[in-house]
Amino acid sequence: MFNSTVARNLLVTTLLLTMVSLGLAEVHENQATPAQQYRFDQIERGIKMVGVAKAQQLRYR
């Protein structure tokens, strides 16, 4: 069952991931050098992996 702490943590995690994703989308709109683009791609993949890991933690709680 969901309680208020789990719901709050899920909401905060979702908001943070959304804000970071929007920030990275804005960076992608600007012309970036290949080195910068590679770094942003790594950050984006890392954020997605953290999101998946967090979702799996909540699923098996």
PDB file of C-alpha atoms in Angstrom:
ATOM      1  CA  MET A   1       0.000   0.000   0.000  1.00  0.00           C
ATOM      2  CA  PHE A   2       1.077   3.530  -0.679  1.00  0.00           C
ATOM      3  CA  ASN A   3       1.547   5.834   2.228  1.00  0.00           C
ATOM      4  CA  SER A   4       2.259   9.552   2.235  1.00  0.00           C
ATOM      5  CA  THR A   5       6.050   9.154   2.422  1.00  0.00           C
ATOM      6  CA  VAL A   6       6.224   6.879  -0.616  1.00  0.00           C
ATOM      7  CA  ALA A   7       3.868   9.141  -2.558  1.00  0.00           C
ATOM      8  CA  ARG A   8       5.915  12.229  -1.644  1.00  0.00           C
ATOM      9  CA  ASN A   9       9.202  10.564  -2.631  1.00  0.00           C
ATOM     10  CA  LEU A  10       7.725   9.396  -5.925  1.00  0.00           C
ATOM     11  CA  LEU A  11       6.413  12.884  -6.674  1.00  0.00           C
ATOM     12  CA  VAL A  12       9.740  14.558  -5.869  1.00  0.00           C
ATOM     13  CA  THR A  13      11.672  12.038  -7.978  1.00  0.00           C
ATOM     14  CA  THR A  14       9.298  12.554 -10.902  1.00  0.00           C
ATOM     15  CA  LEU A  15       9.584  16.334 -10.653  1.00  0.00           C
ATOM     16  CA  LEU A  16      13.382  16.233 -10.508  1.00  0.00           C
ATOM     17  CA  LEU A  17      13.637  13.905 -13.502  1.00  0.00           C
ATOM     18  CA  THR A  18      11.222  16.111 -15.453  1.00  0.00           C
ATOM     19  CA  MET A  19      13.176  19.266 -14.676  1.00  0.00           C
ATOM     20  CA  VAL A  20      16.495  17.683 -15.644  1.00  0.00           C
ATOM     21  CA  SER A  21      14.999  16.242 -18.842  1.00  0.00           C
ATOM     22  CA  LEU A  22      13.609  19.637 -19.822  1.00  0.00           C
ATOM     23  CA  GLY A  23      16.972  21.237 -19.091  1.00  0.00           C
ATOM     24  CA  LEU A  24      18.767  18.702 -21.269  1.00  0.00           C
ATOM     25  CA  ALA A  25      16.183  19.172 -24.042  1.00  0.00           C
ATOM     26  CA  GLU A  26      16.921  22.895 -23.990  1.00  0.00           C
ATOM     27  CA  VAL A  27      20.643  22.186 -24.242  1.00  0.00           C
ATOM     28  CA  HIS A  28      20.013  19.852 -27.188  1.00  0.00           C
ATOM     29  CA  GLU A  29      18.263  22.683 -29.061  1.00  0.00           C
ATOM     30  CA  ASN A  30      21.453  24.729 -28.954  1.00  0.00           C
ATOM     31  CA  GLN A  31      24.313  23.719 -31.188  1.00  0.00           C
ATOM     32  CA  ALA A  32      26.761  21.724 -29.095  1.00  0.00           C
ATOM     33  CA  THR A  33      30.201  20.507 -30.008  1.00  0.00           C
ATOM     34  CA  PRO A  34      30.585  16.726 -30.422  1.00  0.00           C
ATOM     35  CA  ALA A  35      32.420  16.479 -27.081  1.00  0.00           C
ATOM     36  CA  GLN A  36      29.635  18.333 -25.279  1.00  0.00           C
ATOM     37  CA  GLN A  37      27.001  16.243 -27.046  1.00  0.00           C
ATOM     38  CA  TYR A  38      28.746  13.033 -25.945  1.00  0.00           C
ATOM     39  CA  ARG A  39      28.796  14.249 -22.346  1.00  0.00           C
ATOM     40  CA  PHE A  40      25.110  15.183 -22.443  1.00  0.00           C
ATOM     41  CA  ASP A  41      24.258  11.777 -23.914  1.00  0.00           C
ATOM     42  CA  GLN A  42      26.062  10.075 -21.026  1.00  0.00           C
ATOM     43  CA  ILE A  43      24.230  12.230 -18.476  1.00  0.00           C
ATOM     44  CA  GLU A  44      20.908  11.471 -20.144  1.00  0.00           C
ATOM     45  CA  ARG A  45      21.562   7.715 -20.108  1.00  0.00           C
ATOM     46  CA  GLY A  46      22.546   7.905 -16.445  1.00  0.00           C
ATOM     47  CA  ILE A  47      19.362   9.740 -15.538  1.00  0.00           C
ATOM     48  CA  LYS A  48      17.270   7.135 -17.345  1.00  0.00           C
ATOM     49  CA  MET A  49      19.069   4.325 -15.509  1.00  0.00           C
ATOM     50  CA  VAL A  50      18.452   6.018 -12.145  1.00  0.00           C
ATOM     51  CA  GLY A  51      14.774   6.390 -13.027  1.00  0.00           C
ATOM     52  CA  VAL A  52      14.486   2.708 -13.931  1.00  0.00           C
ATOM     53  CA  ALA A  53      16.311   1.624 -10.765  1.00  0.00           C
ATOM     54  CA  LYS A  54      14.063   3.830  -8.617  1.00  0.00           C
ATOM     55  CA  ALA A  55      10.943   2.435 -10.299  1.00  0.00           C
ATOM     56  CA  GLN A  56      12.117  -1.124  -9.655  1.00  0.00           C
ATOM     57  CA  GLN A  57      12.780  -0.320  -5.996  1.00  0.00           C
ATOM     58  CA  LEU A  58       9.258   1.024  -5.593  1.00  0.00           C
ATOM     59  CA  ARG A  59       7.797  -1.942  -7.449  1.00  0.00           C
ATOM     60  CA  TYR A  60       9.304  -4.542  -5.116  1.00  0.00           C
ATOM     61  CA  ARG A  61       8.608  -2.683  -1.869  1.00  0.00           C
TER      62      ARG A  61
END
